[in-house]
């Protein structure tokens, strides 16, 4: 019986373990944490956006890095295959806005528990230890070293994650092991990550959450992302769902700016008419009071500061140019992106093992026979919406079934 050693007990590692066992292999999974799926448990704010119920064409459109390389993996294990698999394990699923798939329970724990039980039924052995090295002889991977001893096997699947959320175990071990094996690691940087801004306004508005606003990300004045949703101001800049999604589009050099439309349902003319109605209803009220009908109170001082208007100015004293300036800011509250937060704060890692050094049909290393890759260790990533977990499952499936 062939023996497969899997490094990493996250989404890719656990899925690969079950799939390899289904091929009749003896499987040993090694996880450095004291429990499996630590990062998987916190994905989707603990709800676990498992995949995206979309076509292969749409799936490819949402993989900005490594899409072509992943085509065979997606053909072998599609989003619908993943959904059918987990529902077959007794986890009912639901499809929400944007075709995002979640467990009906909204509990990521249910996904982890289903994988854990499937591994137990399949006879997968689990060791909680840290792999310090790969055993490579004459260009063939023959096992691993961990806990001061050598464990031999017929092949090794490296699925130890990326470099984000290091507290969950994704601390870059996978890249170090791959690099020791002779693989090239492309520049590592965070994706789906909060952004830092140059302007000080954000710190003044720290803690304010915006809903139903449109966020546009521009690179050198060209719109590269635009979406309606939620975001949050922080002491360093901005965060929240819209911002995390926008950060995935910052894959080229350039000057990036963020533009918030506070009232996307209204044109500037309609917004001006609404502001006039507020003024006519309370003409002697100060701007600081009138503006509370339009934006959160904490946003008023920075907003009026940008318009060069004192908060104590009364509504009936407002000139038309001043009124239009307010409307302009409400429709285009702009910030300059200074950079991303550190890689440890990103949801996923962009960069990793160069895909050209890996077989797209088996996920086997082209440099070391018997060494396979799955999940975030590869230089392939997607936007938010379940696409990154789908990458993990699809690559794990190919690696696991490569023995067939």
mmCIF file of C-alpha atoms in Angstrom:
data_model
loop_
_atom_site.group_PDB
_atom_site.id
_atom_site.type_symbol
_atom_site.label_atom_id
_atom_site.label_comp_id
_atom_site.label_asym_id
_atom_site.label_seq_id
_atom_site.Cartn_x
_atom_site.Cartn_y
_atom_site.Cartn_z
ATOM 1 C CA UNK A 1 0.000 0.000 0.000
ATOM 2 C CA UNK A 2 1.352 3.409 -0.995
ATOM 3 C CA UNK A 3 1.907 5.868 1.833
ATOM 4 C CA UNK A 4 1.115 9.550 1.440
ATOM 5 C CA UNK A 5 2.361 12.118 3.945
ATOM 6 C CA UNK A 6 0.453 15.409 4.065
ATOM 7 C CA UNK A 7 1.935 18.491 5.694
ATOM 8 C CA UNK A 8 -0.771 20.830 6.991
ATOM 9 C CA UNK A 9 -4.175 20.237 8.542
ATOM 10 C CA UNK A 10 -6.071 23.111 6.962
ATOM 11 C CA UNK A 11 -8.690 23.045 4.208
ATOM 12 C CA UNK A 12 -6.323 21.740 1.523
ATOM 13 C CA UNK A 13 -4.539 19.252 3.757
ATOM 14 C CA UNK A 14 -7.653 17.683 5.265
ATOM 15 C CA UNK A 15 -9.427 17.473 1.912
ATOM 16 C CA UNK A 16 -6.337 15.898 0.331
ATOM 17 C CA UNK A 17 -6.141 13.384 3.176
ATOM 18 C CA UNK A 18 -9.703 12.168 2.681
ATOM 19 C CA UNK A 19 -9.312 12.011 -1.092
ATOM 20 C CA UNK A 20 -5.984 10.141 -0.943
ATOM 21 C CA UNK A 21 -7.454 7.644 1.518
ATOM 22 C CA UNK A 22 -10.354 7.076 -0.880
ATOM 23 C CA UNK A 23 -7.748 5.968 -3.442
ATOM 24 C CA UNK A 24 -6.702 3.202 -1.078
ATOM 25 C CA UNK A 25 -3.568 4.905 0.198
ATOM 26 C CA UNK A 26 -2.219 4.882 3.721
ATOM 27 C CA UNK A 27 -2.346 8.523 4.783
ATOM 28 C CA UNK A 28 -0.479 10.369 7.506
ATOM 29 C CA UNK A 29 -1.344 14.014 8.101
ATOM 30 C CA UNK A 30 1.042 16.178 10.134
ATOM 31 C CA UNK A 31 -0.321 19.416 11.651
ATOM 32 C CA UNK A 32 1.733 21.741 13.847
ATOM 33 C CA UNK A 33 -1.306 22.962 15.836
ATOM 34 C CA UNK A 34 -3.025 20.875 18.479
ATOM 35 C CA UNK A 35 -6.206 20.768 16.413
ATOM 36 C CA UNK A 36 -7.148 20.711 12.745
ATOM 37 C CA UNK A 37 -8.570 23.526 10.638
ATOM 38 C CA UNK A 38 -7.601 26.410 12.898
ATOM 39 C CA UNK A 39 -7.664 28.983 10.092
ATOM 40 C CA UNK A 40 -10.683 27.373 8.417
ATOM 41 C CA UNK A 41 -12.644 27.879 11.643
ATOM 42 C CA UNK A 42 -12.359 31.676 11.363
ATOM 43 C CA UNK A 43 -12.937 32.096 7.622
ATOM 44 C CA UNK A 44 -15.921 34.169 6.568
ATOM 45 C CA UNK A 45 -16.108 35.668 10.063
ATOM 46 C CA UNK A 46 -16.608 32.178 11.411
ATOM 47 C CA UNK A 47 -19.309 31.333 8.850
ATOM 48 C CA UNK A 48 -16.993 29.739 6.243
ATOM 49 C CA UNK A 49 -17.619 30.898 2.681
ATOM 50 C CA UNK A 50 -16.940 27.402 1.369
ATOM 51 C CA UNK A 51 -16.978 28.049 -2.376
ATOM 52 C CA UNK A 52 -18.876 29.968 -5.061
ATOM 53 C CA UNK A 53 -21.726 28.314 -6.942
ATOM 54 C CA UNK A 54 -20.627 29.532 -10.351
ATOM 55 C CA UNK A 55 -19.504 28.265 -13.744
ATOM 56 C CA UNK A 56 -15.869 27.525 -14.558
ATOM 57 C CA UNK A 57 -15.829 30.645 -16.734
ATOM 58 C CA UNK A 58 -16.892 32.884 -13.826
ATOM 59 C CA UNK A 59 -14.513 31.046 -11.528
ATOM 60 C CA UNK A 60 -11.594 31.796 -13.825
ATOM 61 C CA UNK A 61 -12.608 35.461 -14.012
ATOM 62 C CA UNK A 62 -12.217 35.673 -10.245
ATOM 63 C CA UNK A 63 -8.695 34.228 -10.122
ATOM 64 C CA UNK A 64 -6.374 37.151 -10.979
ATOM 65 C CA UNK A 65 -3.237 35.135 -10.277
ATOM 66 C CA UNK A 66 -2.699 31.591 -11.579
ATOM 67 C CA UNK A 67 -6.075 31.138 -13.263
ATOM 68 C CA UNK A 68 -4.836 29.316 -16.370
ATOM 69 C CA UNK A 69 -2.676 27.006 -14.260
ATOM 70 C CA UNK A 70 -5.732 26.019 -12.197
ATOM 71 C CA UNK A 71 -7.985 25.119 -15.119
ATOM 72 C CA UNK A 72 -7.324 21.357 -14.858
ATOM 73 C CA UNK A 73 -7.866 21.459 -11.095
ATOM 74 C CA UNK A 74 -11.229 23.183 -11.489
ATOM 75 C CA UNK A 75 -12.224 20.703 -14.206
ATOM 76 C CA UNK A 76 -11.419 17.811 -11.852
ATOM 77 C CA UNK A 77 -13.098 19.345 -8.807
ATOM 78 C CA UNK A 78 -15.658 22.073 -9.492
ATOM 79 C CA UNK A 79 -17.572 24.245 -7.007
ATOM 80 C CA UNK A 80 -20.577 21.986 -7.538
ATOM 81 C CA UNK A 81 -18.424 18.945 -6.718
ATOM 82 C CA UNK A 82 -17.326 20.594 -3.466
ATOM 83 C CA UNK A 83 -20.922 21.443 -2.567
ATOM 84 C CA UNK A 84 -22.090 17.900 -3.283
ATOM 85 C CA UNK A 85 -19.226 16.461 -1.243
ATOM 86 C CA UNK A 86 -19.962 18.441 1.920
ATOM 87 C CA UNK A 87 -23.709 17.945 1.653
ATOM 88 C CA UNK A 88 -22.909 14.236 1.317
ATOM 89 C CA UNK A 89 -21.058 14.534 4.631
ATOM 90 C CA UNK A 90 -24.272 15.815 6.208
ATOM 91 C CA UNK A 91 -23.575 19.572 6.062
ATOM 92 C CA UNK A 92 -26.551 21.404 4.473
ATOM 93 C CA UNK A 93 -25.436 24.393 2.405
ATOM 94 C CA UNK A 94 -27.028 27.627 1.230
ATOM 95 C CA UNK A 95 -26.224 30.107 -1.538
ATOM 96 C CA UNK A 96 -26.223 33.807 -0.718
ATOM 97 C CA UNK A 97 -25.601 37.060 -2.598
ATOM 98 C CA UNK A 98 -22.948 36.760 -5.246
ATOM 99 C CA UNK A 99 -23.387 32.937 -5.303
ATOM 100 C CA UNK A 100 -21.376 32.639 -2.084
ATOM 101 C CA UNK A 101 -21.862 29.253 -0.442
ATOM 102 C CA UNK A 102 -22.125 28.839 3.338
ATOM 103 C CA UNK A 103 -23.255 26.063 5.675
ATOM 104 C CA UNK A 104 -26.905 26.597 6.604
ATOM 105 C CA UNK A 105 -25.811 26.704 10.243
ATOM 106 C CA UNK A 106 -23.441 29.634 9.544
ATOM 107 C CA UNK A 107 -20.832 27.699 11.521
ATOM 108 C CA UNK A 108 -17.372 27.094 10.070
ATOM 109 C CA UNK A 109 -16.958 24.515 12.836
ATOM 110 C CA UNK A 110 -19.418 22.275 10.988
ATOM 111 C CA UNK A 111 -17.144 22.154 7.941
ATOM 112 C CA UNK A 112 -14.088 21.354 10.057
ATOM 113 C CA UNK A 113 -15.965 18.691 12.030
ATOM 114 C CA UNK A 114 -17.260 17.083 8.833
ATOM 115 C CA UNK A 115 -13.723 16.828 7.442
ATOM 116 C CA UNK A 116 -12.383 15.501 10.742
ATOM 117 C CA UNK A 117 -15.034 12.767 10.896
ATOM 118 C CA UNK A 118 -14.431 11.858 7.244
ATOM 119 C CA UNK A 119 -10.714 11.503 7.966
ATOM 120 C CA UNK A 120 -11.430 9.270 10.946
ATOM 121 C CA UNK A 121 -13.729 7.031 8.898
ATOM 122 C CA UNK A 122 -11.089 6.823 6.149
ATOM 123 C CA UNK A 123 -8.412 5.759 8.636
ATOM 124 C CA UNK A 124 -6.216 8.831 8.232
ATOM 125 C CA UNK A 125 -3.535 9.019 10.922
ATOM 126 C CA UNK A 126 -2.885 12.477 12.406
ATOM 127 C CA UNK A 127 0.265 13.687 14.179
ATOM 128 C CA UNK A 128 0.493 17.094 15.839
ATOM 129 C CA UNK A 129 4.078 18.141 15.194
ATOM 130 C CA UNK A 130 6.139 20.493 13.073
ATOM 131 C CA UNK A 131 7.859 19.310 9.908
ATOM 132 C CA UNK A 132 11.370 20.754 9.870
ATOM 133 C CA UNK A 133 12.582 19.351 6.567
ATOM 134 C CA UNK A 134 11.781 17.226 3.558
ATOM 135 C CA UNK A 135 13.745 14.037 2.914
ATOM 136 C CA UNK A 136 14.946 14.263 -0.684
ATOM 137 C CA UNK A 137 17.321 11.723 -2.216
ATOM 138 C CA UNK A 138 18.395 11.690 -5.867
ATOM 139 C CA UNK A 139 15.653 14.129 -6.800
ATOM 140 C CA UNK A 140 12.910 12.101 -5.125
ATOM 141 C CA UNK A 141 10.948 13.132 -2.021
ATOM 142 C CA UNK A 142 10.928 10.116 0.290
ATOM 143 C CA UNK A 143 9.535 11.569 3.509
ATOM 144 C CA UNK A 144 9.817 14.266 6.146
ATOM 145 C CA UNK A 145 11.689 15.070 9.314
ATOM 146 C CA UNK A 146 9.726 16.125 12.362
ATOM 147 C CA UNK A 147 9.960 15.694 16.096
ATOM 148 C CA UNK A 148 13.600 14.702 15.781
ATOM 149 C CA UNK A 149 12.847 11.672 13.640
ATOM 150 C CA UNK A 150 12.456 10.760 9.978
ATOM 151 C CA UNK A 151 9.125 9.530 8.613
ATOM 152 C CA UNK A 152 9.291 7.847 5.231
ATOM 153 C CA UNK A 153 6.588 7.634 2.618
ATOM 154 C CA UNK A 154 6.010 7.214 -1.111
ATOM 155 C CA UNK A 155 5.088 10.860 -1.609
ATOM 156 C CA UNK A 156 4.515 14.117 0.244
ATOM 157 C CA UNK A 157 1.765 16.724 -0.289
ATOM 158 C CA UNK A 158 2.800 20.135 0.999
ATOM 159 C CA UNK A 159 -0.367 21.983 2.092
ATOM 160 C CA UNK A 160 0.872 24.052 5.026
ATOM 161 C CA UNK A 161 -0.787 27.322 3.981
ATOM 162 C CA UNK A 162 0.636 30.784 3.389
ATOM 163 C CA UNK A 163 2.041 33.522 5.590
ATOM 164 C CA UNK A 164 -1.137 35.266 6.766
ATOM 165 C CA UNK A 165 -2.738 34.760 10.188
ATOM 166 C CA UNK A 166 0.479 33.200 11.585
ATOM 167 C CA UNK A 167 -1.284 32.485 14.895
ATOM 168 C CA UNK A 168 -3.299 29.828 13.054
ATOM 169 C CA UNK A 169 -0.130 28.075 11.896
ATOM 170 C CA UNK A 170 0.231 29.747 8.494
ATOM 171 C CA UNK A 171 3.616 31.204 9.319
ATOM 172 C CA UNK A 172 5.472 30.568 6.074
ATOM 173 C CA UNK A 173 6.767 27.054 6.800
ATOM 174 C CA UNK A 174 5.459 25.847 3.456
ATOM 175 C CA UNK A 175 7.578 28.378 1.568
ATOM 176 C CA UNK A 176 10.720 27.504 3.498
ATOM 177 C CA UNK A 177 10.262 23.804 2.809
ATOM 178 C CA UNK A 178 9.538 24.389 -0.878
ATOM 179 C CA UNK A 179 12.535 26.673 -1.228
ATOM 180 C CA UNK A 180 14.808 24.060 0.372
ATOM 181 C CA UNK A 181 13.536 21.635 -2.252
ATOM 182 C CA UNK A 182 14.789 24.004 -4.946
ATOM 183 C CA UNK A 183 11.548 25.794 -5.807
ATOM 184 C CA UNK A 184 11.326 29.485 -6.603
ATOM 185 C CA UNK A 185 9.091 31.519 -4.280
ATOM 186 C CA UNK A 186 7.652 34.637 -5.871
ATOM 187 C CA UNK A 187 7.368 37.811 -3.799
ATOM 188 C CA UNK A 188 5.014 37.298 -0.866
ATOM 189 C CA UNK A 189 2.516 40.035 -0.088
ATOM 190 C CA UNK A 190 -0.924 40.200 1.485
ATOM 191 C CA UNK A 191 -4.204 40.164 -0.412
ATOM 192 C CA UNK A 192 -7.722 40.681 0.900
ATOM 193 C CA UNK A 193 -6.153 42.985 3.443
ATOM 194 C CA UNK A 194 -6.982 46.344 5.132
ATOM 195 C CA UNK A 195 -5.446 49.448 3.557
ATOM 196 C CA UNK A 196 -3.492 52.332 5.038
ATOM 197 C CA UNK A 197 -4.219 55.867 3.812
ATOM 198 C CA UNK A 198 -2.173 59.045 3.679
ATOM 199 C CA UNK A 199 -4.952 61.306 4.935
ATOM 200 C CA UNK A 200 -5.517 61.740 8.677
ATOM 201 C CA UNK A 201 -9.305 61.819 8.316
ATOM 202 C CA UNK A 202 -9.599 58.063 8.805
ATOM 203 C CA UNK A 203 -8.126 58.170 12.308
ATOM 204 C CA UNK A 204 -10.652 60.887 13.196
ATOM 205 C CA UNK A 205 -13.460 58.609 12.009
ATOM 206 C CA UNK A 206 -12.055 55.435 13.607
ATOM 207 C CA UNK A 207 -14.773 52.900 14.401
ATOM 208 C CA UNK A 208 -17.385 54.328 12.026
ATOM 209 C CA UNK A 209 -18.963 51.665 9.833
ATOM 210 C CA UNK A 210 -20.615 52.545 6.534
ATOM 211 C CA UNK A 211 -23.318 50.460 4.851
ATOM 212 C CA UNK A 212 -24.776 50.653 1.359
ATOM 213 C CA UNK A 213 -21.980 52.824 0.036
ATOM 214 C CA UNK A 214 -20.147 52.393 -3.253
ATOM 215 C CA UNK A 215 -16.374 52.084 -3.106
ATOM 216 C CA UNK A 216 -14.245 52.686 -6.186
ATOM 217 C CA UNK A 217 -10.556 51.865 -6.370
ATOM 218 C CA UNK A 218 -8.575 53.741 -8.990
ATOM 219 C CA UNK A 219 -5.083 53.065 -10.261
ATOM 220 C CA UNK A 220 -3.672 56.191 -11.883
ATOM 221 C CA UNK A 221 -7.230 57.489 -12.411
ATOM 222 C CA UNK A 222 -8.477 54.246 -13.978
ATOM 223 C CA UNK A 223 -11.252 52.430 -12.078
ATOM 224 C CA UNK A 224 -10.074 48.873 -11.311
ATOM 225 C CA UNK A 225 -12.751 47.972 -8.752
ATOM 226 C CA UNK A 226 -16.247 49.208 -7.935
ATOM 227 C CA UNK A 227 -18.782 47.652 -5.590
ATOM 228 C CA UNK A 228 -21.679 48.446 -3.255
ATOM 229 C CA UNK A 229 -21.435 47.237 0.324
ATOM 230 C CA UNK A 230 -19.906 47.867 3.743
ATOM 231 C CA UNK A 231 -16.633 49.298 4.992
ATOM 232 C CA UNK A 232 -15.017 50.568 8.176
ATOM 233 C CA UNK A 233 -12.701 53.422 9.173
ATOM 234 C CA UNK A 234 -9.725 52.541 11.380
ATOM 235 C CA UNK A 235 -6.820 54.299 13.064
ATOM 236 C CA UNK A 236 -4.577 53.466 10.088
ATOM 237 C CA UNK A 237 -7.031 53.760 7.207
ATOM 238 C CA UNK A 238 -9.905 51.571 6.060
ATOM 239 C CA UNK A 239 -11.076 47.970 6.353
ATOM 240 C CA UNK A 240 -14.256 45.938 5.946
ATOM 241 C CA UNK A 241 -15.621 43.747 3.118
ATOM 242 C CA UNK A 242 -15.417 46.363 0.349
ATOM 243 C CA UNK A 243 -11.846 47.307 1.218
ATOM 244 C CA UNK A 244 -10.634 43.714 1.464
ATOM 245 C CA UNK A 245 -12.093 42.984 -1.964
ATOM 246 C CA UNK A 246 -10.560 46.136 -3.412
ATOM 247 C CA UNK A 247 -7.097 45.220 -2.127
ATOM 248 C CA UNK A 248 -7.069 42.095 -4.309
ATOM 249 C CA UNK A 249 -7.077 44.375 -7.350
ATOM 250 C CA UNK A 250 -3.874 46.138 -6.338
ATOM 251 C CA UNK A 251 -1.701 43.783 -8.366
ATOM 252 C CA UNK A 252 0.166 46.372 -10.435
ATOM 253 C CA UNK A 253 2.431 49.318 -9.727
ATOM 254 C CA UNK A 254 0.785 52.733 -9.633
ATOM 255 C CA UNK A 255 -0.909 55.326 -7.460
ATOM 256 C CA UNK A 256 -4.078 53.947 -5.899
ATOM 257 C CA UNK A 257 -6.936 56.070 -4.592
ATOM 258 C CA UNK A 258 -10.204 55.151 -2.890
ATOM 259 C CA UNK A 259 -13.434 56.987 -3.670
ATOM 260 C CA UNK A 260 -16.510 56.570 -1.469
ATOM 261 C CA UNK A 261 -19.973 57.444 -2.747
ATOM 262 C CA UNK A 262 -21.968 57.950 0.442
ATOM 263 C CA UNK A 263 -25.303 58.202 -1.423
ATOM 264 C CA UNK A 264 -25.048 55.906 -4.465
ATOM 265 C CA UNK A 265 -28.818 55.850 -4.974
ATOM 266 C CA UNK A 266 -28.891 59.610 -5.596
ATOM 267 C CA UNK A 267 -27.410 61.742 -8.356
ATOM 268 C CA UNK A 268 -25.566 64.871 -7.264
ATOM 269 C CA UNK A 269 -28.592 66.943 -8.319
ATOM 270 C CA UNK A 270 -30.958 64.763 -6.277
ATOM 271 C CA UNK A 271 -28.624 64.949 -3.317
ATOM 272 C CA UNK A 272 -28.527 68.735 -3.567
ATOM 273 C CA UNK A 273 -32.334 68.814 -3.615
ATOM 274 C CA UNK A 274 -32.425 66.676 -0.470
ATOM 275 C CA UNK A 275 -29.912 68.934 1.284
ATOM 276 C CA UNK A 276 -32.052 71.945 0.395
ATOM 277 C CA UNK A 277 -35.110 70.256 1.877
ATOM 278 C CA UNK A 278 -33.225 69.635 5.118
ATOM 279 C CA UNK A 279 -32.180 73.301 5.218
ATOM 280 C CA UNK A 280 -35.673 74.596 4.435
ATOM 281 C CA UNK A 281 -37.136 72.436 7.193
ATOM 282 C CA UNK A 282 -34.680 73.816 9.790
ATOM 283 C CA UNK A 283 -33.088 76.967 8.320
ATOM 284 C CA UNK A 284 -31.562 78.151 11.578
ATOM 285 C CA UNK A 285 -29.904 74.863 12.448
ATOM 286 C CA UNK A 286 -26.121 74.613 12.263
ATOM 287 C CA UNK A 287 -24.487 72.503 9.598
ATOM 288 C CA UNK A 288 -23.185 70.110 12.254
ATOM 289 C CA UNK A 289 -26.816 69.291 13.101
ATOM 290 C CA UNK A 290 -28.227 69.266 9.566
ATOM 291 C CA UNK A 291 -25.580 66.883 8.289
ATOM 292 C CA UNK A 292 -26.606 64.169 10.764
ATOM 293 C CA UNK A 293 -29.449 63.313 8.390
ATOM 294 C CA UNK A 294 -26.882 62.455 5.727
ATOM 295 C CA UNK A 295 -23.817 60.939 7.419
ATOM 296 C CA UNK A 296 -22.789 59.493 10.817
ATOM 297 C CA UNK A 297 -22.025 62.198 13.374
ATOM 298 C CA UNK A 298 -18.339 61.278 13.550
ATOM 299 C CA UNK A 299 -17.912 61.976 9.847
ATOM 300 C CA UNK A 300 -19.239 65.510 9.975
ATOM 301 C CA UNK A 301 -16.081 67.357 11.198
ATOM 302 C CA UNK A 302 -13.765 65.768 8.574
ATOM 303 C CA UNK A 303 -16.366 66.243 5.845
ATOM 304 C CA UNK A 304 -16.949 69.899 6.609
ATOM 305 C CA UNK A 305 -13.202 70.393 7.034
ATOM 306 C CA UNK A 306 -12.670 69.204 3.475
ATOM 307 C CA UNK A 307 -15.308 71.668 2.341
ATOM 308 C CA UNK A 308 -13.638 74.485 4.327
ATOM 309 C CA UNK A 309 -16.927 75.115 6.143
ATOM 310 C CA UNK A 310 -17.309 75.817 9.880
ATOM 311 C CA UNK A 311 -19.676 73.416 11.703
ATOM 312 C CA UNK A 312 -21.484 76.343 13.338
ATOM 313 C CA UNK A 313 -22.539 77.842 9.988
ATOM 314 C CA UNK A 314 -26.335 77.967 9.759
ATOM 315 C CA UNK A 315 -28.113 76.249 6.908
ATOM 316 C CA UNK A 316 -29.777 79.405 5.609
ATOM 317 C CA UNK A 317 -26.349 81.031 5.289
ATOM 318 C CA UNK A 318 -25.089 78.336 2.960
ATOM 319 C CA UNK A 319 -24.378 79.508 -0.589
ATOM 320 C CA UNK A 320 -25.068 77.360 -3.639
ATOM 321 C CA UNK A 321 -21.334 76.740 -4.357
ATOM 322 C CA UNK A 322 -20.863 75.681 -0.715
ATOM 323 C CA UNK A 323 -23.873 73.393 -0.922
ATOM 324 C CA UNK A 324 -22.606 71.808 -4.126
ATOM 325 C CA UNK A 325 -19.190 71.308 -2.544
ATOM 326 C CA UNK A 326 -20.809 69.304 0.253
ATOM 327 C CA UNK A 327 -22.678 67.185 -2.278
ATOM 328 C CA UNK A 328 -19.475 66.645 -4.247
ATOM 329 C CA UNK A 329 -17.692 65.350 -1.145
ATOM 330 C CA UNK A 330 -20.615 63.089 -0.278
ATOM 331 C CA UNK A 331 -20.456 61.564 -3.758
ATOM 332 C CA UNK A 332 -16.664 61.343 -3.845
ATOM 333 C CA UNK A 333 -15.052 61.107 -0.420
ATOM 334 C CA UNK A 334 -11.523 60.275 -1.557
ATOM 335 C CA UNK A 335 -8.365 58.880 0.048
ATOM 336 C CA UNK A 336 -4.881 58.064 -1.178
ATOM 337 C CA UNK A 337 -3.675 54.524 -0.453
ATOM 338 C CA UNK A 338 -0.286 54.536 1.253
ATOM 339 C CA UNK A 339 -0.050 50.746 1.270
ATOM 340 C CA UNK A 340 -1.494 47.563 2.710
ATOM 341 C CA UNK A 341 -1.365 46.386 6.287
ATOM 342 C CA UNK A 342 1.330 43.775 7.108
ATOM 343 C CA UNK A 343 1.095 40.334 5.522
ATOM 344 C CA UNK A 344 0.090 38.820 8.868
ATOM 345 C CA UNK A 345 -3.184 40.784 8.659
ATOM 346 C CA UNK A 346 -4.126 39.615 5.170
ATOM 347 C CA UNK A 347 -6.728 36.912 4.658
ATOM 348 C CA UNK A 348 -4.608 35.251 1.995
ATOM 349 C CA UNK A 349 -1.034 35.402 0.741
ATOM 350 C CA UNK A 350 -0.327 36.518 -2.814
ATOM 351 C CA UNK A 351 2.801 34.841 -4.165
ATOM 352 C CA UNK A 352 4.336 31.461 -3.445
ATOM 353 C CA UNK A 353 5.682 28.479 -5.372
ATOM 354 C CA UNK A 354 5.889 29.430 -9.055
ATOM 355 C CA UNK A 355 3.173 27.599 -10.937
ATOM 356 C CA UNK A 356 5.476 26.949 -13.899
ATOM 357 C CA UNK A 357 7.498 24.662 -11.603
ATOM 358 C CA UNK A 358 4.429 22.508 -10.855
ATOM 359 C CA UNK A 359 2.475 20.153 -13.120
ATOM 360 C CA UNK A 360 -1.032 21.628 -13.610
ATOM 361 C CA UNK A 361 -2.545 18.163 -14.141
ATOM 362 C CA UNK A 362 -1.198 16.524 -10.976
ATOM 363 C CA UNK A 363 0.175 19.324 -8.739
ATOM 364 C CA UNK A 364 3.451 17.397 -8.634
ATOM 365 C CA UNK A 365 6.716 19.298 -8.513
ATOM 366 C CA UNK A 366 8.580 19.379 -11.826
ATOM 367 C CA UNK A 367 11.813 19.548 -9.830
ATOM 368 C CA UNK A 368 11.344 16.853 -7.185
ATOM 369 C CA UNK A 369 9.547 13.606 -7.910
ATOM 370 C CA UNK A 370 7.000 12.625 -5.282
ATOM 371 C CA UNK A 371 6.504 16.183 -3.950
ATOM 372 C CA UNK A 372 3.074 17.720 -4.483
ATOM 373 C CA UNK A 373 1.520 21.082 -3.611
ATOM 374 C CA UNK A 374 -1.998 22.115 -2.605
ATOM 375 C CA UNK A 375 -3.628 25.346 -1.481
ATOM 376 C CA UNK A 376 -2.149 28.675 -0.528
ATOM 377 C CA UNK A 377 1.500 27.604 -0.888
ATOM 378 C CA UNK A 378 1.042 28.016 -4.656
ATOM 379 C CA UNK A 379 1.348 31.358 -6.431
ATOM 380 C CA UNK A 380 -2.381 31.431 -7.196
ATOM 381 C CA UNK A 381 -5.159 33.340 -5.480
ATOM 382 C CA UNK A 382 -8.643 34.703 -6.017
ATOM 383 C CA UNK A 383 -10.974 37.470 -4.986
ATOM 384 C CA UNK A 384 -13.362 37.198 -2.047
ATOM 385 C CA UNK A 385 -16.450 35.070 -2.483
ATOM 386 C CA UNK A 386 -15.274 31.529 -1.752
ATOM 387 C CA UNK A 387 -12.780 31.389 -4.617
ATOM 388 C CA UNK A 388 -9.687 30.842 -2.469
ATOM 389 C CA UNK A 389 -11.142 27.884 -0.615
ATOM 390 C CA UNK A 390 -12.177 26.456 -3.979
ATOM 391 C CA UNK A 391 -8.527 26.716 -5.072
ATOM 392 C CA UNK A 392 -7.553 24.811 -1.926
ATOM 393 C CA UNK A 393 -10.075 22.015 -2.524
ATOM 394 C CA UNK A 394 -9.413 21.681 -6.263
ATOM 395 C CA UNK A 395 -5.617 21.553 -5.978
ATOM 396 C CA UNK A 396 -5.885 19.138 -3.040
ATOM 397 C CA UNK A 397 -8.140 16.882 -5.093
ATOM 398 C CA UNK A 398 -5.683 16.755 -8.007
ATOM 399 C CA UNK A 399 -2.703 16.121 -5.740
ATOM 400 C CA UNK A 400 -4.543 13.360 -3.872
ATOM 401 C CA UNK A 401 -5.719 11.574 -7.020
ATOM 402 C CA UNK A 402 -2.449 11.928 -8.906
ATOM 403 C CA UNK A 403 -1.579 8.342 -7.950
ATOM 404 C CA UNK A 404 -4.464 6.934 -9.970
#
